[in-house]
mmCIF file of C-alpha atoms in Angstrom:
data_model
loop_
_atom_site.group_PDB
_atom_site.id
_atom_site.type_symbol
_atom_site.label_atom_id
_atom_site.label_comp_id
_atom_site.label_asym_id
_atom_site.label_seq_id
_atom_site.Cartn_x
_atom_site.Cartn_y
_atom_site.Cartn_z
ATOM 1 C CA MET D 1 6.137 -11.446 -15.076
ATOM 2 C CA ALA D 2 7.939 -14.788 -14.696
ATOM 3 C CA GLU D 3 10.969 -13.726 -16.678
ATOM 4 C CA ARG D 4 11.199 -10.475 -14.794
ATOM 5 C CA HIS D 5 11.389 -12.387 -11.526
ATOM 6 C CA GLN D 6 13.937 -14.786 -12.969
ATOM 7 C CA THR D 7 16.011 -11.751 -13.935
ATOM 8 C CA PHE D 8 15.952 -10.553 -10.353
ATOM 9 C CA LEU D 9 16.998 -14.000 -9.026
ATOM 10 C CA ARG D 10 19.963 -14.099 -11.400
ATOM 11 C CA ARG D 11 21.109 -10.626 -10.284
ATOM 12 C CA ALA D 12 20.641 -11.541 -6.605
ATOM 13 C CA ALA D 13 22.718 -14.695 -7.166
ATOM 14 C CA GLY D 14 25.578 -12.589 -8.462
ATOM 15 C CA GLU D 15 25.433 -13.690 -12.072
ATOM 16 C CA GLU D 16 26.998 -11.488 -14.788
ATOM 17 C CA ARG D 17 24.931 -9.442 -17.194
ATOM 18 C CA PRO D 18 22.943 -10.055 -19.343
ATOM 19 C CA TRP D 19 20.457 -11.492 -16.921
ATOM 20 C CA THR D 20 17.774 -12.148 -19.602
ATOM 21 C CA ASN D 21 17.397 -12.723 -23.263
ATOM 22 C CA ASP D 22 14.316 -10.449 -23.335
ATOM 23 C CA GLU D 23 15.470 -7.285 -25.127
ATOM 24 C CA ILE D 24 12.771 -5.152 -23.466
ATOM 25 C CA LEU D 25 13.613 -6.238 -19.942
ATOM 26 C CA GLU D 26 17.314 -5.815 -20.695
ATOM 27 C CA ARG D 27 16.815 -2.311 -22.133
ATOM 28 C CA TYR D 28 14.332 -0.616 -19.749
ATOM 29 C CA PRO D 29 14.039 -0.342 -16.007
ATOM 30 C CA PHE D 30 11.203 -2.347 -14.435
ATOM 31 C CA THR D 31 10.266 -2.758 -10.794
ATOM 32 C CA ASN D 32 10.390 -6.228 -9.240
ATOM 33 C CA VAL D 33 7.366 -8.629 -9.334
ATOM 34 C CA PHE D 34 7.391 -8.614 -5.609
ATOM 35 C CA ARG D 35 7.253 -5.126 -4.099
ATOM 36 C CA VAL D 36 9.216 -6.222 -1.053
ATOM 37 C CA TYR D 37 12.320 -6.755 -3.254
ATOM 38 C CA ASP D 38 12.360 -3.195 -4.628
ATOM 39 C CA ARG D 39 15.319 -1.184 -3.558
ATOM 40 C CA THR D 40 13.464 1.330 -1.283
ATOM 41 C CA THR D 41 11.384 -1.393 0.359
ATOM 42 C CA GLN D 42 14.530 -3.412 1.029
ATOM 43 C CA TYR D 43 16.113 -0.362 2.635
ATOM 44 C CA ILE D 44 13.081 0.204 4.837
ATOM 45 C CA LEU D 45 13.104 -3.458 5.916
ATOM 46 C CA ARG D 46 16.838 -3.470 6.681
ATOM 47 C CA HIS D 47 17.501 -0.028 8.069
ATOM 48 C CA VAL D 48 14.175 1.349 9.253
ATOM 49 C CA ILE D 49 12.281 -1.676 10.501
ATOM 50 C CA ASN D 50 14.952 -4.141 11.633
ATOM 51 C CA LYS D 51 17.221 -1.543 13.243
ATOM 52 C CA GLY D 52 16.094 0.097 16.478
ATOM 53 C CA SER D 53 13.479 -0.749 19.062
ATOM 54 C CA GLN D 54 10.835 -3.302 18.006
ATOM 55 C CA ASP D 55 8.252 -1.650 20.192
ATOM 56 C CA LEU D 56 4.977 -1.186 18.356
ATOM 57 C CA HIS D 57 4.954 2.630 18.626
ATOM 58 C CA GLU D 58 8.692 3.034 17.918
ATOM 59 C CA SER D 59 8.686 0.815 14.823
ATOM 60 C CA CYS D 60 5.515 2.447 13.409
ATOM 61 C CA PHE D 61 6.960 5.883 14.006
ATOM 62 C CA ARG D 62 10.105 5.052 11.995
ATOM 63 C CA VAL D 63 8.115 3.689 9.079
ATOM 64 C CA ILE D 64 5.759 6.667 9.005
ATOM 65 C CA LEU D 65 8.616 9.151 9.346
ATOM 66 C CA PHE D 66 10.492 7.539 6.433
ATOM 67 C CA ARG D 67 7.423 7.646 4.165
ATOM 68 C CA MET D 68 6.964 11.348 4.938
ATOM 69 C CA PHE D 69 9.943 12.044 2.610
ATOM 70 C CA ASN D 70 10.371 8.604 1.024
ATOM 71 C CA LYS D 71 14.027 9.090 0.249
ATOM 72 C CA ILE D 72 16.929 7.002 1.442
ATOM 73 C CA GLU D 73 19.350 9.854 1.371
ATOM 74 C CA THR D 74 17.126 12.023 3.654
ATOM 75 C CA TRP D 75 16.878 9.215 6.213
ATOM 76 C CA LYS D 76 20.689 8.838 6.236
ATOM 77 C CA TYR D 77 21.066 12.616 6.595
ATOM 78 C CA LEU D 78 18.629 12.844 9.503
ATOM 79 C CA LYS D 79 20.435 9.994 11.326
ATOM 80 C CA GLU D 80 23.804 11.663 10.790
ATOM 81 C CA GLN D 81 22.491 14.998 12.185
ATOM 82 C CA ILE D 82 20.171 13.739 14.963
ATOM 83 C CA GLY D 83 21.244 10.207 15.775
ATOM 84 C CA GLU D 84 18.685 7.550 16.530
ATOM 85 C CA LEU D 85 15.218 8.617 15.365
ATOM 86 C CA THR D 86 12.866 7.593 18.128
ATOM 87 C CA TRP D 87 9.291 8.344 19.179
ATOM 88 C CA ALA D 88 10.414 8.772 22.774
ATOM 89 C CA ASP D 89 12.492 11.824 21.817
ATOM 90 C CA PHE D 90 10.016 13.145 19.378
ATOM 91 C CA ASP D 91 7.399 15.796 20.151
ATOM 92 C CA VAL D 92 4.752 13.448 21.610
ATOM 93 C CA TYR D 93 2.041 16.107 21.452
ATOM 94 C CA THR D 94 2.634 16.715 17.779
ATOM 95 C CA TYR D 95 2.917 13.115 16.942
ATOM 96 C CA GLU D 96 -0.351 12.130 18.599
ATOM 97 C CA LYS D 97 -2.230 15.044 17.193
ATOM 98 C CA VAL D 98 -1.217 14.152 13.636
ATOM 99 C CA LEU D 99 -1.884 10.453 14.096
ATOM 100 C CA GLU D 100 -5.238 10.566 15.784
ATOM 101 C CA ALA D 101 -4.158 9.645 19.277
ATOM 102 C CA ASN D 102 -2.297 6.335 19.181
ATOM 103 C CA LEU D 103 -2.366 5.369 15.471
ATOM 104 C CA PRO D 104 -0.460 2.087 16.015
ATOM 105 C CA LYS D 105 -3.055 0.664 18.414
ATOM 106 C CA GLN D 106 -5.840 2.034 16.133
ATOM 107 C CA LEU D 107 -4.438 0.098 13.203
ATOM 108 C CA LYS D 108 -4.158 -3.075 15.402
ATOM 109 C CA ARG D 109 -8.010 -3.116 15.518
ATOM 110 C CA PHE D 110 -8.349 -3.919 11.888
ATOM 111 C CA ARG D 111 -8.548 -7.462 10.578
ATOM 112 C CA TYR D 112 -8.152 -6.554 6.955
ATOM 113 C CA LEU D 113 -5.716 -4.562 4.795
ATOM 114 C CA LYS D 114 -8.653 -2.779 3.189
ATOM 115 C CA ASP D 115 -10.039 -1.606 6.494
ATOM 116 C CA ALA D 116 -6.772 -0.161 7.664
ATOM 117 C CA HIS D 117 -6.361 1.595 4.255
ATOM 118 C CA GLY D 118 -9.845 3.045 4.388
ATOM 119 C CA TRP D 119 -9.182 4.518 7.885
ATOM 120 C CA LEU D 120 -5.873 6.104 6.798
ATOM 121 C CA ARG D 121 -7.591 7.672 3.801
ATOM 122 C CA LEU D 122 -9.478 9.921 6.164
ATOM 123 C CA PHE D 123 -6.245 11.837 6.888
ATOM 124 C CA PRO D 124 -5.648 14.936 4.689
ATOM 125 C CA SER D 125 -3.249 14.302 1.799
ATOM 126 C CA MET D 126 -3.647 10.588 2.182
ATOM 127 C CA GLY D 127 -4.649 9.452 -1.300
ATOM 128 C CA ASP D 128 -5.232 5.843 -2.381
ATOM 129 C CA PHE D 129 -1.619 5.316 -3.486
ATOM 130 C CA THR D 130 0.036 7.005 -0.471
ATOM 131 C CA ALA D 131 -2.184 5.237 2.072
ATOM 132 C CA LEU D 132 -1.499 1.832 0.342
ATOM 133 C CA GLN D 133 2.226 2.248 0.380
ATOM 134 C CA LEU D 134 2.267 3.181 4.044
ATOM 135 C CA ILE D 135 0.009 0.299 4.941
ATOM 136 C CA LEU D 136 2.148 -2.150 3.012
ATOM 137 C CA ASP D 137 5.342 -0.914 4.745
ATOM 138 C CA LEU D 138 3.676 -1.238 8.137
ATOM 139 C CA ASN D 139 2.524 -4.812 7.201
ATOM 140 C CA MET D 140 6.204 -5.846 7.152
ATOM 141 C CA LEU D 141 6.379 -5.075 10.952
ATOM 142 C CA PRO D 142 5.964 -8.096 13.294
ATOM 143 C CA HIS D 143 3.005 -6.326 14.882
ATOM 144 C CA PHE D 144 0.766 -6.593 11.816
ATOM 145 C CA ASN D 145 -0.090 -9.495 9.545
ATOM 146 C CA TRP D 146 -2.868 -8.451 7.116
ATOM 147 C CA SER D 147 -3.413 -10.699 4.162
ATOM 148 C CA GLU D 148 -2.403 -9.196 0.857
ATOM 149 C CA ASN D 149 -4.537 -11.676 -1.092
ATOM 150 C CA GLU D 150 -7.978 -10.181 -0.438
ATOM 151 C CA TRP D 151 -7.905 -6.636 -1.816
ATOM 152 C CA VAL D 152 -5.685 -3.934 -3.218
ATOM 153 C CA ALA D 153 -6.082 -0.293 -4.166
ATOM 154 C CA LEU D 154 -5.620 0.136 -7.961
ATOM 155 C CA GLY D 155 -3.278 2.727 -9.390
ATOM 156 C CA PRO D 156 -3.576 4.279 -12.897
ATOM 157 C CA GLY D 157 -0.928 1.944 -14.280
ATOM 158 C CA SER D 158 -2.651 -1.306 -13.324
ATOM 159 C CA LYS D 159 -5.998 0.094 -14.459
ATOM 160 C CA ALA D 160 -4.512 0.956 -17.882
ATOM 161 C CA CYS D 161 -3.117 -2.567 -18.116
ATOM 162 C CA VAL D 162 -6.492 -4.155 -17.313
ATOM 163 C CA HIS D 163 -8.157 -1.892 -19.952
ATOM 164 C CA LYS D 164 -5.612 -3.259 -22.530
ATOM 165 C CA ILE D 165 -6.301 -6.851 -21.479
ATOM 166 C CA PHE D 166 -10.028 -6.770 -21.295
ATOM 167 C CA GLY D 167 -11.102 -3.770 -23.340
ATOM 168 C CA PRO D 168 -13.117 -0.659 -22.517
ATOM 169 C CA GLY D 169 -16.033 -2.713 -21.223
ATOM 170 C CA VAL D 170 -14.164 -3.483 -18.002
ATOM 171 C CA ARG D 171 -14.168 0.219 -16.895
ATOM 172 C CA SER D 172 -15.449 0.601 -13.285
ATOM 173 C CA HIS D 173 -14.960 -3.189 -12.858
ATOM 174 C CA GLU D 174 -11.126 -3.184 -12.737
ATOM 175 C CA LEU D 175 -10.877 -4.621 -9.211
ATOM 176 C CA ASP D 176 -13.157 -7.512 -10.210
ATOM 177 C CA ALA D 177 -10.884 -8.163 -13.234
ATOM 178 C CA ILE D 178 -7.739 -8.212 -11.015
ATOM 179 C CA GLN D 179 -9.451 -10.548 -8.541
ATOM 180 C CA TRP D 180 -10.270 -12.862 -11.413
ATOM 181 C CA LEU D 181 -6.713 -12.738 -12.793
ATOM 182 C CA HIS D 182 -5.414 -13.482 -9.207
ATOM 183 C CA ALA D 183 -7.758 -16.402 -8.720
ATOM 184 C CA THR D 184 -6.964 -17.947 -12.096
ATOM 185 C CA GLN D 185 -3.247 -17.202 -12.340
ATOM 186 C CA ASP D 186 -2.289 -20.836 -12.276
ATOM 187 C CA GLU D 187 -4.314 -21.403 -15.385
ATOM 188 C CA HIS D 188 -2.677 -18.538 -17.208
ATOM 189 C CA PHE D 189 0.856 -19.622 -16.265
ATOM 190 C CA SER D 190 0.086 -23.132 -17.540
ATOM 191 C CA ARG D 191 -1.533 -21.734 -20.773
ATOM 192 C CA LEU D 192 1.675 -19.825 -21.443
ATOM 193 C CA GLY D 193 3.794 -22.902 -20.848
ATOM 194 C CA ILE D 194 5.474 -21.576 -17.747
ATOM 195 C CA PRO D 195 6.300 -24.484 -15.399
ATOM 196 C CA VAL D 196 5.837 -24.194 -11.620
ATOM 197 C CA SER D 197 9.642 -24.014 -11.113
ATOM 198 C CA ARG D 198 9.745 -20.712 -13.159
ATOM 199 C CA ARG D 199 6.690 -19.008 -11.688
ATOM 200 C CA PRO D 200 7.272 -16.183 -9.273
ATOM 201 C CA ARG D 201 7.554 -17.372 -5.696
ATOM 202 C CA LEU D 202 8.252 -15.233 -2.708
ATOM 203 C CA CYS D 203 9.706 -17.865 -0.460
ATOM 204 C CA GLN D 204 9.381 -21.608 0.264
ATOM 205 C CA SER D 205 6.594 -21.012 2.881
ATOM 206 C CA ARG D 206 4.461 -19.488 0.204
ATOM 207 C CA ARG D 207 2.915 -21.230 -2.783
ATOM 208 C CA PRO D 208 4.097 -20.237 -6.309
ATOM 209 C CA GLY D 209 2.284 -17.213 -7.631
ATOM 210 C CA VAL D 210 1.717 -13.635 -6.611
ATOM 211 C CA THR D 211 -0.604 -11.894 -4.059
ATOM 212 C CA MET D 212 -3.327 -9.379 -5.052
ATOM 213 C CA VAL D 213 -0.897 -6.596 -4.029
ATOM 214 C CA ASP D 214 1.989 -8.002 -6.119
ATOM 215 C CA LEU D 215 -0.272 -8.592 -9.103
ATOM 216 C CA GLU D 216 -1.426 -4.976 -9.046
ATOM 217 C CA HIS D 217 2.221 -3.932 -8.689
ATOM 218 C CA SER D 218 3.213 -6.085 -11.648
ATOM 219 C CA LEU D 219 0.387 -5.023 -13.865
ATOM 220 C CA CYS D 220 1.719 -1.440 -13.792
ATOM 221 C CA GLU D 221 4.982 -2.777 -15.192
ATOM 222 C CA CYS D 222 3.157 -5.075 -17.699
ATOM 223 C CA GLU D 223 1.436 -1.991 -19.128
ATOM 224 C CA LYS D 224 4.792 -0.282 -19.456
ATOM 225 C CA TYR D 225 6.244 -3.418 -21.102
ATOM 226 C CA SER D 226 3.319 -3.545 -23.579
ATOM 227 C CA ARG D 227 4.207 -0.088 -24.900
ATOM 228 C CA ALA D 228 7.374 -1.569 -26.282
ATOM 229 C CA LYS D 229 6.102 -5.068 -27.182
ATOM 230 C CA HIS D 230 2.693 -4.127 -28.577
ATOM 231 C CA PRO D 231 2.791 -0.447 -29.592
ATOM 232 C CA GLU D 232 -0.292 -1.015 -31.792
ATOM 233 C CA ILE D 233 -2.439 -1.372 -28.582
ATOM 234 C CA LYS D 234 -2.844 2.329 -27.771
ATOM 235 C CA GLY D 235 -2.978 3.691 -24.274
ATOM 236 C CA LYS D 236 -2.618 7.085 -22.689
ATOM 237 C CA ARG D 237 1.125 6.775 -22.722
ATOM 238 C CA ALA D 238 3.448 5.822 -25.562
ATOM 239 C CA MET D 239 6.887 6.311 -24.041
ATOM 240 C CA VAL D 240 8.248 3.155 -22.367
ATOM 241 C CA ALA D 241 10.618 4.885 -19.951
ATOM 242 C CA LYS D 242 12.446 8.188 -19.658
ATOM 243 C CA HIS D 243 15.792 6.546 -19.589
ATOM 244 C CA ALA D 244 17.515 3.201 -20.245
ATOM 245 C CA PHE D 245 18.146 0.647 -17.581
ATOM 246 C CA VAL D 246 21.414 1.312 -15.748
ATOM 247 C CA PRO D 247 21.885 -1.382 -13.079
ATOM 248 C CA ASP D 248 23.251 -0.579 -9.647
ATOM 249 C CA PRO D 249 26.660 -2.224 -9.451
ATOM 250 C CA ARG D 250 25.753 -3.534 -5.961
ATOM 251 C CA ARG D 251 24.071 -6.886 -5.804
ATOM 252 C CA PRO D 252 20.417 -6.508 -4.858
ATOM 253 C CA THR D 253 19.327 -7.847 -1.494
ATOM 254 C CA ALA D 254 16.317 -10.166 -1.030
ATOM 255 C CA ASP D 255 15.458 -9.906 2.664
ATOM 256 C CA LEU D 256 11.940 -10.770 3.853
ATOM 257 C CA PRO D 257 10.109 -9.823 7.082
ATOM 258 C CA LEU D 258 10.642 -12.673 9.538
ATOM 259 C CA ASN D 259 6.896 -13.199 10.154
ATOM 260 C CA TRP D 260 6.354 -13.689 6.403
ATOM 261 C CA LEU D 261 8.646 -16.772 6.388
ATOM 262 C CA LYS D 262 6.164 -18.524 8.736
ATOM 263 C CA GLY D 263 3.559 -18.658 6.038
ATOM 264 C CA PRO D 264 0.571 -16.498 4.935
ATOM 265 C CA PRO D 265 -1.865 -15.056 7.472
ATOM 266 C CA ARG D 266 -4.723 -17.290 8.469
ATOM 267 C CA ALA D 267 -7.999 -16.554 6.861
ATOM 268 C CA VAL D 268 -10.708 -14.932 9.066
ATOM 269 C CA LYS D 269 -13.566 -17.278 9.792
ATOM 270 C CA LEU D 270 -16.841 -15.815 8.575
ATOM 271 C CA THR D 271 -20.318 -16.851 9.724
ATOM 272 C CA HIS D 272 -22.298 -15.541 6.660
ATOM 273 C CA PRO D 273 -25.526 -15.161 8.582
ATOM 274 C CA PRO D 274 -28.808 -15.163 6.623
ATOM 275 C CA PRO D 275 -30.786 -11.944 6.188
ATOM 276 C CA VAL D 276 -33.472 -10.757 8.613
ATOM 277 C CA TYR D 277 -37.038 -10.721 7.203
ATOM 278 C CA ALA D 278 -38.646 -7.450 8.389
ATOM 279 C CA ALA D 279 -42.272 -6.546 8.354
ATOM 280 C CA GLY D 280 -43.875 -6.959 4.965
ATOM 281 C CA GLY D 281 -41.291 -9.561 3.917
ATOM 282 C CA LYS D 282 -38.621 -7.074 3.261
ATOM 283 C CA VAL D 283 -35.155 -8.555 3.365
ATOM 284 C CA GLU D 284 -32.643 -6.764 5.529
ATOM 285 C CA TRP D 285 -28.855 -7.299 6.106
ATOM 286 C CA GLU D 286 -27.047 -5.876 9.134
ATOM 287 C CA ILE D 287 -24.324 -3.351 8.502
ATOM 288 C CA PHE D 288 -21.235 -3.998 10.631
ATOM 289 C CA ARG D 289 -19.277 -0.834 9.894
ATOM 290 C CA ILE D 290 -18.221 1.662 7.202
ATOM 291 C CA VAL D 291 -14.846 0.653 5.685
ATOM 292 C CA ALA D 292 -14.160 3.650 3.569
ATOM 293 C CA GLU D 293 -15.570 6.831 2.104
ATOM 294 C CA THR D 294 -15.388 7.611 -1.609
ATOM 295 C CA THR D 295 -17.032 9.665 -4.291
ATOM 296 C CA ALA D 296 -18.245 7.802 -7.344
ATOM 297 C CA PRO D 297 -17.123 9.418 -10.681
ATOM 298 C CA ASP D 298 -20.712 10.022 -11.748
ATOM 299 C CA ALA D 299 -22.058 11.191 -8.395
ATOM 300 C CA ARG D 300 -21.777 14.371 -6.418
ATOM 301 C CA THR D 301 -22.675 12.922 -3.019
ATOM 302 C CA PRO D 302 -20.396 10.706 -0.910
ATOM 303 C CA HIS D 303 -20.595 6.956 -1.191
ATOM 304 C CA TYR D 304 -19.567 4.462 1.534
ATOM 305 C CA VAL D 305 -17.954 1.091 1.313
ATOM 306 C CA LEU D 306 -19.941 -1.127 3.800
ATOM 307 C CA ARG D 307 -18.933 -4.257 5.606
ATOM 308 C CA TRP D 308 -21.825 -6.554 6.513
ATOM 309 C CA THR D 309 -21.990 -8.481 9.711
ATOM 310 C CA GLY D 310 -20.525 -11.910 9.350
ATOM 311 C CA TYR D 311 -19.089 -11.184 5.886
ATOM 312 C CA GLY D 312 -15.610 -10.208 4.618
ATOM 313 C CA PRO D 313 -14.161 -7.691 2.123
ATOM 314 C CA ASP D 314 -15.216 -9.759 -0.888
ATOM 315 C CA ASP D 315 -18.882 -8.996 -0.022
ATOM 316 C CA ASP D 316 -18.436 -5.237 0.590
ATOM 317 C CA THR D 317 -20.761 -2.987 -1.280
ATOM 318 C CA CYS D 318 -20.564 0.685 -2.123
ATOM 319 C CA GLN D 319 -23.765 2.521 -1.175
ATOM 320 C CA PRO D 320 -24.834 6.242 -1.570
ATOM 321 C CA GLU D 321 -25.052 8.319 1.536
ATOM 322 C CA MET D 322 -28.835 8.510 1.246
ATOM 323 C CA ASP D 323 -29.173 4.769 1.944
ATOM 324 C CA LEU D 324 -27.349 5.240 5.240
ATOM 325 C CA VAL D 325 -29.329 8.376 6.210
ATOM 326 C CA GLU D 326 -32.527 6.309 5.793
ATOM 327 C CA GLN D 327 -31.477 2.972 7.190
ATOM 328 C CA ALA D 328 -28.241 3.132 9.222
ATOM 329 C CA THR D 329 -28.085 6.504 10.937
ATOM 330 C CA ASP D 330 -25.989 5.295 13.869
ATOM 331 C CA VAL D 331 -23.298 3.772 11.632
ATOM 332 C CA LEU D 332 -23.076 6.959 9.607
ATOM 333 C CA LYS D 333 -22.868 9.109 12.834
ATOM 334 C CA SER D 334 -20.096 6.921 14.176
ATOM 335 C CA TRP D 335 -18.061 7.328 10.945
ATOM 336 C CA ARG D 336 -18.555 11.082 10.808
ATOM 337 C CA SER D 337 -17.573 11.429 14.477
ATOM 338 C CA MET D 338 -14.347 9.527 13.939
ATOM 339 C CA LYS D 339 -13.613 11.703 10.836
ATOM 340 C CA GLU D 340 -14.322 14.919 12.739
ATOM 341 C CA ARG D 341 -11.976 13.825 15.545
ATOM 342 C CA ILE D 342 -9.164 13.313 13.072
ATOM 343 C CA LEU D 343 -9.662 16.581 11.304
ATOM 344 C CA THR D 344 -9.907 18.438 14.662
ATOM 345 C CA ARG D 345 -6.562 17.008 15.797
ATOM 346 C CA ILE D 346 -4.952 17.849 12.441
ATOM 347 C CA TYR D 347 -6.220 21.485 12.791
ATOM 348 C CA ASP D 348 -4.879 21.712 16.380
ATOM 349 C CA TYR D 349 -1.521 20.523 15.157
ATOM 350 C CA GLN D 350 -1.542 23.101 12.401
ATOM 351 C CA VAL D 351 -2.235 25.883 14.778
ATOM 352 C CA LEU D 352 0.515 24.600 17.094
ATOM 353 C CA SER D 353 2.981 24.368 14.246
ATOM 354 C CA SER D 354 2.084 27.885 13.006
ATOM 355 C CA ASN D 355 2.750 29.383 16.561
ATOM 356 C CA GLN D 356 5.959 27.509 16.954
ATOM 357 C CA LEU D 357 7.156 28.680 13.529
ATOM 358 C CA LYS D 358 6.451 32.312 14.374
ATOM 359 C CA GLN D 359 8.395 31.905 17.674
ATOM 360 C CA ARG D 360 11.349 30.342 15.858
ATOM 361 C CA LYS D 361 11.610 32.956 13.151
ATOM 362 C CA SER D 362 12.966 35.419 15.715
ATOM 363 C CA HIS D 363 15.779 33.032 16.528
ATOM 364 C CA MET D 364 16.682 32.023 13.012
ATOM 365 C CA VAL D 365 20.395 32.217 12.010
ATOM 366 C CA ASP D 366 22.112 31.644 8.699
ATOM 367 C CA VAL D 367 23.252 28.039 8.175
ATOM 368 C CA PRO D 368 25.647 26.613 5.545
ATOM 369 C CA ASP D 369 24.097 25.225 2.369
ATOM 370 C CA ALA D 370 23.220 21.582 2.654
ATOM 371 C CA PRO D 371 22.413 19.022 -0.048
ATOM 372 C CA TYR D 372 18.789 19.231 -1.365
ATOM 373 C CA LEU D 373 17.429 15.969 -0.066
ATOM 374 C CA TRP D 374 13.564 16.318 -0.077
#
């Protein structure tokens, strides 16, 4: 991880290749330790976020629009054909129906990255990875400042790496393992003889080391690296990469969101209230809200991630639906009502789009072939 970041710094400084003595890093393509320095994220920051109106709705619209196709060439093509891509000139009815009536302000309500992610997961086709990438892109806007040190959604690559590090006994506890690695990263850098000066560091306003988000991001690449370095440690995949590393001749950029340069977000103050002792000496804790809905691998009924009053994401628990039916009916009703509103708006949009498409078919004309950009 440390050497991969040093490789990036050498490239960004304009040094000539080779940028590392590590044969594996030199031979195969690996993403950066810090997600913000990856090519597509840098493009989003430079050309999608920083260019155009900085209004909350306009900037959110551009980020969401880009992530719909997630391709730089498509964004360029749209701008060439349409001009400035703005919410004001977009179909407001369609936009609001898809995004549950004012998505930007809805997201502003959440204190934690985990909460915003859980809410986005309610939308159809929004899986863990898609929702996480969108939330992380939005977090580069000046309107949001969620901490990336408290939680992260794990992808298959990072889970596979955790399994290789800790063994099969860590299954279903992968997030706990990553939280431990994050909390003890200084010890591991020291154990490996990596001085503070060579440890990954985002900028001078941040302490050396990586966030939970960047650690998960890096573990995916560590798993890929291990296939070449330690082929005897078997995993689901054996191939390191489909092709060799061919560097872009252009020097990589290293821009950062301006609000990140001011330092990390302030931690939310928590009260940690004691439990209430109900009749018969039964201990009860107050549920603040449902954070996310999930289905346990070994269960057929929905499970809910619960936030407890006065506590943060670290103390969230995952409870089966039956627990809420018996003890927190109002909380469950509120969650279901919000979910139903979202799905209703999505359905209304689909009906609208279908009708518009039927009307447009009668006016379709042949157009010249264009590059396939999607």
